[in-house]
Short mmCIF file of C-alpha atoms and ligand atoms in Angstrom, two decimals:
data_model
loop_
_atom_site.label_atom_id
_atom_site.label_comp_id
_atom_site.label_asym_id
_atom_site.label_seq_id
_atom_site.Cartn_x
_atom_site.Cartn_y
_atom_site.Cartn_z
CA UNK A 3 24.24 8.09 20.93
CA UNK A 4 21.50 8.05 17.93
CA UNK A 5 19.80 5.13 17.46
CA UNK A 6 19.04 4.18 13.85
CA UNK A 7 16.61 1.63 12.63
CA UNK A 8 17.22 0.84 8.84
CA UNK A 9 14.82 -1.39 7.57
CA UNK A 10 15.67 -2.61 3.94
CA UNK A 11 19.57 -2.19 5.62
CA UNK A 12 20.81 -5.46 3.62
CA UNK A 13 20.00 -4.13 -0.02
CA UNK A 14 21.81 -1.81 -2.33
CA UNK A 15 20.86 1.75 -0.84
CA UNK A 16 20.34 -0.02 2.88
CA UNK A 17 24.03 -1.32 2.98
CA UNK A 18 25.81 2.09 1.86
CA UNK A 19 23.60 3.77 4.38
CA UNK A 20 24.28 1.25 7.13
CA UNK A 21 28.04 1.99 6.22
CA UNK A 22 28.29 5.76 6.70
CA UNK A 23 26.11 5.55 10.12
CA UNK A 24 28.12 3.43 11.23
CA UNK A 25 31.40 4.93 10.69
CA UNK A 26 29.89 7.91 11.98
CA UNK A 27 29.68 5.93 15.74
CA UNK A 28 25.74 6.04 15.88
CA UNK A 29 23.97 2.76 16.34
CA UNK A 30 22.87 0.66 13.97
CA UNK A 31 20.04 -1.79 13.53
CA UNK A 32 19.28 -3.05 10.06
CA UNK A 33 16.39 -5.37 9.49
CA UNK A 34 15.61 -6.91 6.15
CA UNK A 35 13.76 -10.17 5.04
CA UNK A 36 16.70 -10.81 2.84
CA UNK A 37 13.97 -10.54 -0.17
CA UNK A 38 16.63 -8.80 -2.57
CA UNK A 39 19.34 -7.73 0.10
CA UNK A 40 21.77 -9.85 1.08
CA UNK A 41 24.36 -10.45 4.53
CA UNK A 42 27.19 -10.32 2.36
CA UNK A 43 26.26 -6.38 1.87
CA UNK A 44 27.04 -6.40 5.76
CA UNK A 45 29.34 -8.69 6.44
CA UNK A 46 32.27 -6.42 6.98
CA UNK A 47 29.65 -4.69 9.93
CA UNK A 48 29.33 -7.39 11.81
CA UNK A 49 32.11 -7.57 14.29
CA UNK A 50 31.31 -3.73 14.77
CA UNK A 51 29.98 -3.24 18.35
CA UNK A 52 27.27 -0.59 16.92
CA UNK A 53 26.04 -2.42 14.07
CA UNK A 54 23.57 -5.22 14.17
CA UNK A 55 21.31 -7.28 11.86
CA UNK A 56 17.98 -8.71 12.55
CA UNK A 57 16.23 -11.36 10.00
CA UNK A 58 12.32 -9.34 10.00
CA UNK A 59 9.46 -8.97 7.54
CA UNK A 60 8.34 -5.36 7.65
CA UNK A 61 4.22 -6.41 7.16
CA UNK A 62 4.46 -8.11 10.74
CA UNK A 63 5.23 -5.25 13.37
CA UNK A 64 8.45 -4.75 15.20
CA UNK A 65 8.84 -3.86 18.67
CA UNK A 66 12.68 -1.95 19.51
CA UNK A 67 13.14 1.24 20.46
CA UNK A 68 14.92 3.75 18.57
CA UNK A 69 15.08 7.51 17.78
CA UNK A 70 15.30 7.63 13.65
CA UNK A 71 13.70 5.39 11.42
CA UNK A 72 14.98 4.92 7.58
CA UNK A 73 12.16 3.08 6.25
CA UNK A 74 13.95 1.63 2.65
CA UNK A 75 12.11 -1.92 2.67
CA UNK A 76 10.84 -2.38 -0.41
CA UNK A 77 12.52 -4.37 -3.76
CA UNK A 78 13.39 -1.66 -6.24
CA UNK A 79 13.76 -3.14 -9.44
CA UNK A 80 10.82 -4.12 -11.69
CA UNK A 81 11.70 -7.27 -12.21
CA UNK A 82 11.84 -8.29 -8.55
CA UNK A 83 8.55 -6.16 -7.54
CA UNK A 84 7.00 -7.44 -10.32
CA UNK A 85 7.72 -10.74 -9.13
CA UNK A 86 5.47 -11.13 -6.36
CA UNK A 87 3.16 -8.16 -6.29
CA UNK A 88 0.53 -8.40 -3.80
CA UNK A 89 3.64 -8.43 -1.34
CA UNK A 90 5.07 -5.37 -2.99
CA UNK A 91 2.03 -3.27 -1.81
CA UNK A 92 1.64 -5.15 1.38
CA UNK A 93 5.47 -4.09 2.00
CA UNK A 94 4.91 -0.47 0.87
CA UNK A 95 1.46 0.21 2.86
CA UNK A 96 1.67 -2.62 6.03
CA UNK A 97 5.04 -1.85 6.37
CA UNK A 98 4.76 1.99 6.54
CA UNK A 99 1.60 1.59 8.88
CA UNK A 100 4.30 -1.02 11.02
CA UNK A 101 6.85 1.52 11.14
CA UNK A 102 4.77 4.51 11.45
CA UNK A 103 2.95 3.12 14.76
CA UNK A 104 6.82 2.22 15.49
CA UNK A 105 7.60 5.99 15.37
CA UNK A 106 4.91 6.73 17.00
CA UNK A 107 5.21 4.43 20.18
CA UNK A 108 8.92 5.78 20.27
CA UNK A 109 8.54 9.56 19.11
CA UNK A 110 11.27 8.64 16.25
CA UNK A 111 11.64 10.55 13.65
CA UNK A 112 10.69 8.32 10.42
CA UNK A 113 12.34 8.73 6.74
CA UNK A 114 10.59 6.93 3.69
CA UNK A 115 12.27 5.98 0.48
CA UNK A 116 9.94 7.24 -1.69
CA UNK A 117 10.34 7.54 -5.26
CA UNK A 118 10.37 9.32 -8.80
CA UNK A 119 7.61 6.71 -9.55
CA UNK A 120 5.03 8.75 -7.88
CA UNK A 121 5.04 10.90 -11.17
CA UNK A 122 4.34 7.70 -13.27
CA UNK A 123 4.98 9.00 -16.62
CA UNK A 124 4.95 12.38 -15.97
CA UNK A 125 3.84 15.09 -18.23
CA UNK A 126 6.11 17.55 -16.87
CA UNK A 127 9.48 17.75 -17.19
CA UNK A 128 11.92 17.92 -15.24
CA UNK A 129 9.45 16.99 -12.26
CA UNK A 130 9.25 19.59 -9.49
CA UNK A 131 7.70 18.00 -5.98
CA UNK A 132 4.66 19.76 -6.88
CA UNK A 133 3.65 17.53 -9.50
CA UNK A 134 0.83 15.16 -8.90
CA UNK A 135 2.08 12.62 -11.37
CA UNK A 136 0.37 10.34 -13.92
CA UNK A 137 0.53 6.50 -12.77
CA UNK A 138 -1.52 3.97 -13.82
CA UNK A 139 -3.76 2.49 -11.04
CA UNK A 140 -4.03 -0.76 -12.41
CA UNK A 141 -1.08 -2.01 -14.40
CA UNK A 142 2.04 -3.97 -13.70
CA UNK A 143 3.87 -1.25 -12.07
CA UNK A 144 0.96 -0.19 -9.82
CA UNK A 145 2.12 -2.69 -7.01
CA UNK A 146 5.31 -0.70 -6.15
CA UNK A 147 3.98 3.12 -7.75
CA UNK A 148 0.70 3.39 -5.77
CA UNK A 149 2.18 1.38 -2.84
CA UNK A 150 4.70 4.02 -2.79
CA UNK A 151 1.86 6.91 -3.26
CA UNK A 152 -0.28 5.47 -0.47
CA UNK A 153 2.68 5.51 1.85
CA UNK A 154 3.69 9.05 1.26
CA UNK A 155 -0.39 9.91 1.95
CA UNK A 156 -0.13 7.67 5.33
CA UNK A 157 3.26 9.53 6.37
CA UNK A 158 1.53 13.08 5.44
CA UNK A 159 -1.56 11.80 7.67
CA UNK A 160 0.46 10.58 10.78
CA UNK A 161 2.28 13.86 10.72
CA UNK A 162 -0.85 15.93 10.33
CA UNK A 163 -3.12 13.55 13.17
CA UNK A 164 -0.79 12.12 15.68
CA UNK A 165 2.37 14.96 14.79
CA UNK A 166 5.19 12.62 13.88
CA UNK A 167 8.31 14.11 12.96
CA UNK A 168 8.24 12.98 9.07
CA UNK A 169 10.73 13.24 6.04
CA UNK A 170 9.60 12.34 2.60
CA UNK A 171 12.43 11.66 0.30
CA UNK A 172 11.54 10.96 -3.54
CA UNK A 173 14.44 9.39 -5.07
CA UNK A 174 15.19 9.16 -8.58
CA UNK A 175 17.15 6.42 -10.09
CA UNK A 176 20.42 5.59 -8.12
CA UNK A 177 23.42 3.14 -8.90
CA UNK A 178 26.48 1.86 -7.81
CA UNK A 179 28.59 -1.04 -6.33
CA UNK A 180 26.43 -3.86 -4.55
CA UNK A 181 23.70 -3.71 -7.04
CA UNK A 182 23.05 -7.17 -7.51
CA UNK A 183 24.30 -8.55 -10.69
CA UNK A 184 20.93 -10.29 -11.60
CA UNK A 185 19.32 -6.87 -9.86
CA UNK A 186 17.35 -6.23 -13.59
CA UNK A 187 17.89 -2.80 -13.74
CA UNK A 188 19.40 -0.59 -16.13
CA UNK A 189 22.96 0.28 -15.00
CA UNK A 190 23.88 -2.97 -13.53
CA UNK A 191 22.24 -5.18 -16.28
CA UNK A 192 24.21 -3.51 -19.41
CA UNK A 193 27.18 -3.21 -16.91
CA UNK A 194 26.96 -6.99 -16.32
CA UNK A 195 26.15 -7.81 -20.30
CA UNK A 196 29.37 -5.81 -20.98
CA UNK A 197 31.66 -7.47 -18.82
CA UNK A 198 30.49 -10.73 -20.28
CA UNK A 199 30.54 -10.20 -23.78
CA UNK A 200 26.73 -10.53 -24.21
CA UNK A 201 24.09 -8.94 -26.22
CA UNK A 202 23.63 -5.31 -24.17
CA UNK A 203 19.29 -5.33 -24.41
CA UNK A 204 17.48 -1.93 -24.85
CA UNK A 205 13.94 -2.07 -24.27
CA UNK A 206 12.17 -0.43 -26.54
CA UNK A 207 13.85 2.05 -29.02
CA UNK A 208 16.18 3.11 -25.89
CA UNK A 209 15.07 6.69 -26.43
CA UNK A 210 13.37 6.98 -23.38
CA UNK A 211 15.59 9.14 -20.78
CA UNK A 212 16.25 8.45 -17.13
CA UNK A 213 18.90 10.52 -14.53
CA UNK A 214 21.51 8.65 -12.42
CA UNK A 215 22.76 9.46 -9.04
CA UNK A 216 25.79 7.76 -7.82
CA UNK A 217 24.91 6.55 -4.74
CA UNK A 218 27.58 7.68 -2.07
CA UNK A 219 25.68 11.32 -3.41
CA UNK A 220 21.94 9.78 -2.58
CA UNK A 221 22.96 8.61 1.17
CA UNK A 222 24.73 12.01 1.87
CA UNK A 223 21.39 13.82 0.93
CA UNK A 224 19.50 11.16 3.04
CA UNK A 225 21.42 11.63 5.94
CA UNK A 226 21.54 15.40 5.63
CA UNK A 227 17.70 15.68 5.10
CA UNK A 228 16.96 13.36 8.07
CA UNK A 229 18.83 16.18 10.51
CA UNK A 230 17.24 18.89 9.18
CA UNK A 231 15.03 21.17 10.84
CA UNK A 232 11.91 18.99 11.75
CA UNK A 233 9.57 21.56 9.71
CA UNK A 234 10.70 20.02 6.48
CA UNK A 235 9.06 17.19 5.82
CA UNK A 236 9.52 17.19 2.32
CA UNK A 237 8.40 15.62 -0.25
CA UNK A 238 12.06 16.45 -1.87
CA UNK A 239 13.36 15.11 -5.22
CA UNK A 240 17.09 13.59 -4.89
CA UNK A 241 18.99 12.34 -7.67
CA UNK A 242 21.19 13.87 -10.19
CA UNK A 243 19.72 15.90 -12.89
CA UNK A 244 21.94 14.76 -15.90
CA UNK A 245 19.25 13.29 -18.42
CA UNK A 246 20.38 10.33 -20.23
CA UNK A 247 18.96 8.27 -22.98
CA UNK A 248 19.02 4.52 -22.79
CA UNK A 249 21.13 4.51 -25.50
CA UNK A 250 23.69 6.89 -24.57
CA UNK A 251 23.98 5.01 -21.48
CA UNK A 252 24.86 1.95 -23.07
CA UNK A 253 27.53 3.91 -25.37
CA UNK A 254 29.23 5.10 -21.88
CA UNK A 255 29.01 1.83 -20.41
CA UNK A 256 30.58 0.17 -24.05
CA UNK A 257 33.02 3.02 -23.79
CA UNK A 258 34.28 2.29 -20.61
CA UNK A 259 34.40 -1.81 -20.68
CA UNK A 260 34.93 -2.51 -24.04
CA UNK A 261 34.51 -5.80 -25.58
CA UNK A 262 32.44 -6.94 -28.34
CA UNK A 263 28.72 -6.44 -27.27
CA UNK A 264 26.41 -5.37 -29.37
CA UNK A 265 23.02 -3.79 -28.84
CA UNK A 266 19.82 -5.65 -29.22
CA UNK A 267 16.20 -4.46 -28.90
CA UNK A 268 13.68 -6.21 -26.83
CA UNK A 269 9.99 -4.84 -26.54
CA UNK A 270 9.33 -1.96 -24.38
CA UNK A 271 7.51 -3.06 -20.98
CA UNK A 272 4.06 -1.74 -20.17
CA UNK A 273 4.00 1.82 -18.48
CA UNK A 274 7.37 2.04 -18.89
CA UNK A 275 7.97 5.82 -18.07
CA UNK A 276 9.24 8.01 -21.20
CA UNK A 277 11.28 10.90 -19.48
CA UNK A 278 12.37 11.24 -15.76
CA UNK A 279 14.70 14.07 -14.63
CA UNK A 280 14.58 15.80 -11.34
CA UNK A 281 14.38 19.34 -10.39
CA UNK A 282 16.30 19.16 -7.47
CA UNK A 283 15.93 23.16 -6.53
CA UNK A 284 14.10 22.16 -3.35
CA UNK A 285 17.17 20.02 -2.14
CA UNK A 286 19.15 22.56 -2.96
CA UNK A 287 17.89 25.50 -0.98
CA UNK A 288 16.67 23.72 2.44
CA UNK A 289 20.02 21.00 2.31
CA UNK A 290 22.64 22.64 0.32
CA UNK A 291 23.06 19.36 -0.84
CA UNK A 292 23.23 18.37 -5.05
CA UNK A 293 25.25 15.25 -6.46
CA UNK A 294 29.07 15.75 -7.08
CA UNK A 295 30.19 12.38 -8.74
CA UNK A 296 28.87 12.54 -12.59
CA UNK A 297 28.11 9.84 -14.46
CA UNK A 298 31.61 8.42 -16.05
CA UNK A 299 33.09 8.21 -12.37
CA UNK A 300 30.39 6.82 -10.91
CA UNK A 301 30.02 4.46 -14.13
CA UNK A 302 33.90 3.70 -13.65
CA UNK A 303 33.54 2.73 -9.81
CA UNK A 304 30.70 0.55 -10.39
CA UNK A 305 32.02 -1.58 -13.52
CA UNK A 306 35.54 -1.94 -11.29
CA UNK A 307 33.32 -3.39 -8.24
CA UNK A 308 31.38 -5.77 -10.97
CA UNK A 309 34.41 -6.55 -12.42
CA UNK A 310 35.83 -8.12 -8.64
CA UNK A 311 32.74 -9.28 -8.43
CA UNK A 312 32.59 -11.20 -11.21
CA UNK A 313 36.10 -12.13 -11.83
CA UNK A 314 36.51 -10.65 -14.96
P1 LIG B 10 17.20 -3.29 -3.12
O1 LIG B 10 16.08 -4.13 -3.27
O2 LIG B 10 18.21 -3.13 -3.03
O3 LIG B 10 17.11 -3.28 -1.39
C1 LIG B 10 15.66 -3.55 -0.69
C2 LIG B 10 15.61 -4.01 0.87
O4 LIG B 10 14.33 -4.21 0.89
C3 LIG B 10 16.42 -5.40 0.60
O5 LIG B 10 17.12 -5.53 1.35
C4 LIG B 10 14.82 -6.32 1.00
O6 LIG B 10 15.57 -7.44 0.94
C5 LIG B 10 14.31 -5.17 1.43
N1 LIG B 10 12.97 -5.94 2.00
C6 LIG B 10 12.24 -6.00 0.59
N2 LIG B 10 10.33 -6.34 1.20
C7 LIG B 10 10.77 -6.62 2.45
C8 LIG B 10 10.09 -6.39 3.95
N3 LIG B 10 8.72 -6.68 3.78
N4 LIG B 10 10.89 -6.67 4.99
C9 LIG B 10 11.98 -6.15 5.32
N5 LIG B 10 12.61 -6.12 4.40
C10 LIG B 10 12.22 -6.44 3.25
O7 LIG B 10 16.88 -1.65 -3.42
P2 LIG B 10 17.15 -0.37 -3.44
O8 LIG B 10 17.86 -0.06 -4.34
O9 LIG B 10 18.59 -0.50 -2.31
O10 LIG B 10 16.10 0.73 -2.92
C11 LIG B 10 16.33 1.02 -1.05
C12 LIG B 10 14.90 1.34 -1.23
O11 LIG B 10 14.97 2.83 -1.94
C13 LIG B 10 13.52 1.01 -1.70
O12 LIG B 10 12.48 1.55 -0.89
C14 LIG B 10 13.01 1.75 -2.76
O13 LIG B 10 11.95 1.63 -3.32
C15 LIG B 10 13.63 2.82 -2.85
N6 LIG B 10 13.81 3.52 -3.73
C16 LIG B 10 15.43 3.08 -4.72
C17 LIG B 10 15.42 3.91 -5.72
C18 LIG B 10 16.84 3.43 -6.80
O14 LIG B 10 17.19 3.80 -7.62
N7 LIG B 10 17.77 2.67 -5.97
C19 LIG B 10 14.81 4.67 -6.45
C20 LIG B 10 14.01 5.34 -5.63
C21 LIG B 10 13.46 4.65 -4.09
N1 LIG B 11 16.22 -0.93 -19.56
C1 LIG B 11 16.81 -1.40 -20.72
N2 LIG B 11 17.43 -2.21 -20.80
C2 LIG B 11 17.63 -3.16 -19.50
C3 LIG B 11 16.92 -3.05 -18.43
C4 LIG B 11 16.23 -1.47 -18.70
O1 LIG B 11 16.23 -0.92 -22.09
O2 LIG B 11 18.19 -4.28 -19.73
C5 LIG B 11 15.24 0.25 -19.85
C6 LIG B 11 13.97 0.57 -19.26
O3 LIG B 11 12.42 0.10 -20.18
C7 LIG B 11 13.93 1.75 -18.73
C8 LIG B 11 15.09 2.20 -18.05
O4 LIG B 11 16.15 1.18 -18.64
O5 LIG B 11 13.51 2.34 -19.59
C9 LIG B 11 15.41 2.39 -16.44
O6 LIG B 11 15.04 0.95 -16.48
P1 LIG B 11 14.91 0.44 -14.44
O7 LIG B 11 14.48 -0.62 -14.33
O8 LIG B 11 16.11 0.57 -14.33
O9 LIG B 11 14.26 1.32 -14.08
P2 LIG B 11 13.05 2.22 -13.92
O10 LIG B 11 13.40 3.77 -13.67
O11 LIG B 11 12.42 1.90 -14.95
O12 LIG B 11 12.23 1.28 -12.85
#
């Protein structure tokens, strides 16, 4: 039986990954410091004999025996990763060093949840894995972007220097049930605002674009990637290539939720990327993976989750 360690397992993506691996009958050890994650996200798994939860901060070493490590620990929402930027960099960099050290001692295969943010505010569109990115090294997003870039460097150096089996996955905007209602990312913000009848907060003109992937598709891709032949290290883009402006997203959400919310315009945060769309040819060719859930269906499921959560 595979013994999986999932760091950040009590968060949004991590809890869905724990669900899938537990259902597959694999052994799951979830590690989290509950900065943005919550025990509630895993409460339904706590009576399963093959799933275990441990409070631990990945910036400190961890001694456990595992076969596979999914390294997801890191706040992903700009609001949260900018709250304590020094800790954000430490989580990405010291966290990667600790988890790579663990992989080296145990011989475990290790997957890094990297991000489209390594491309920064890109001049190449859509983004391919060969593009090196355009990242501000000293801005308010840098703690996350540069932390994740440094983690990628560490992964490839451990691979070259110590022959570790690595998998580097560049995740593009992913959404779905179990996002925190105060997460601050755009999909959950718009849905929660629309359900409560509050103003929909558009940052900037709303012409900036993102491409939104439903969580089930992403988790399927993550598991396929982890199981792929060891010569396929990535980096590999994973996301849904259908691109929307934030204004279009707001319209979709309003159509689904109804209500009387109005659009209000707030200043665009510094270094906010103007466009983002994954080129997923590599994932298609090497893993046979592509997303199946369109934005409308994914939004419907997410709206229904937030309605239940907010009793609305
Ligand atoms: P999330 O904030 O819901 O989950 C992150 C989890 O990591 C939380 O449970 C948090 O408590 C935990 N954590 C944070 N710092 C920690 C530390 N020092 N030690 C232990 N646990 C810690 O975010 P998410 O959307 O589930 O993202 C998961 C991973 O995927 C992150 O690494 C993120 O950078 C990456 N990612 C996500 C997206 C996305 O759109 N969801 C996009 C790109 C990359
Ligand atoms: N955004 C917005 N209103 C919000 C939250 C975010 O218009 O209430 C915009 C944000 O400026 C960015 C896009 O939505 O252009 C995606 O933001 P998010 O924080 O979800 O993720 P990012 O891709 O920027 O990390």
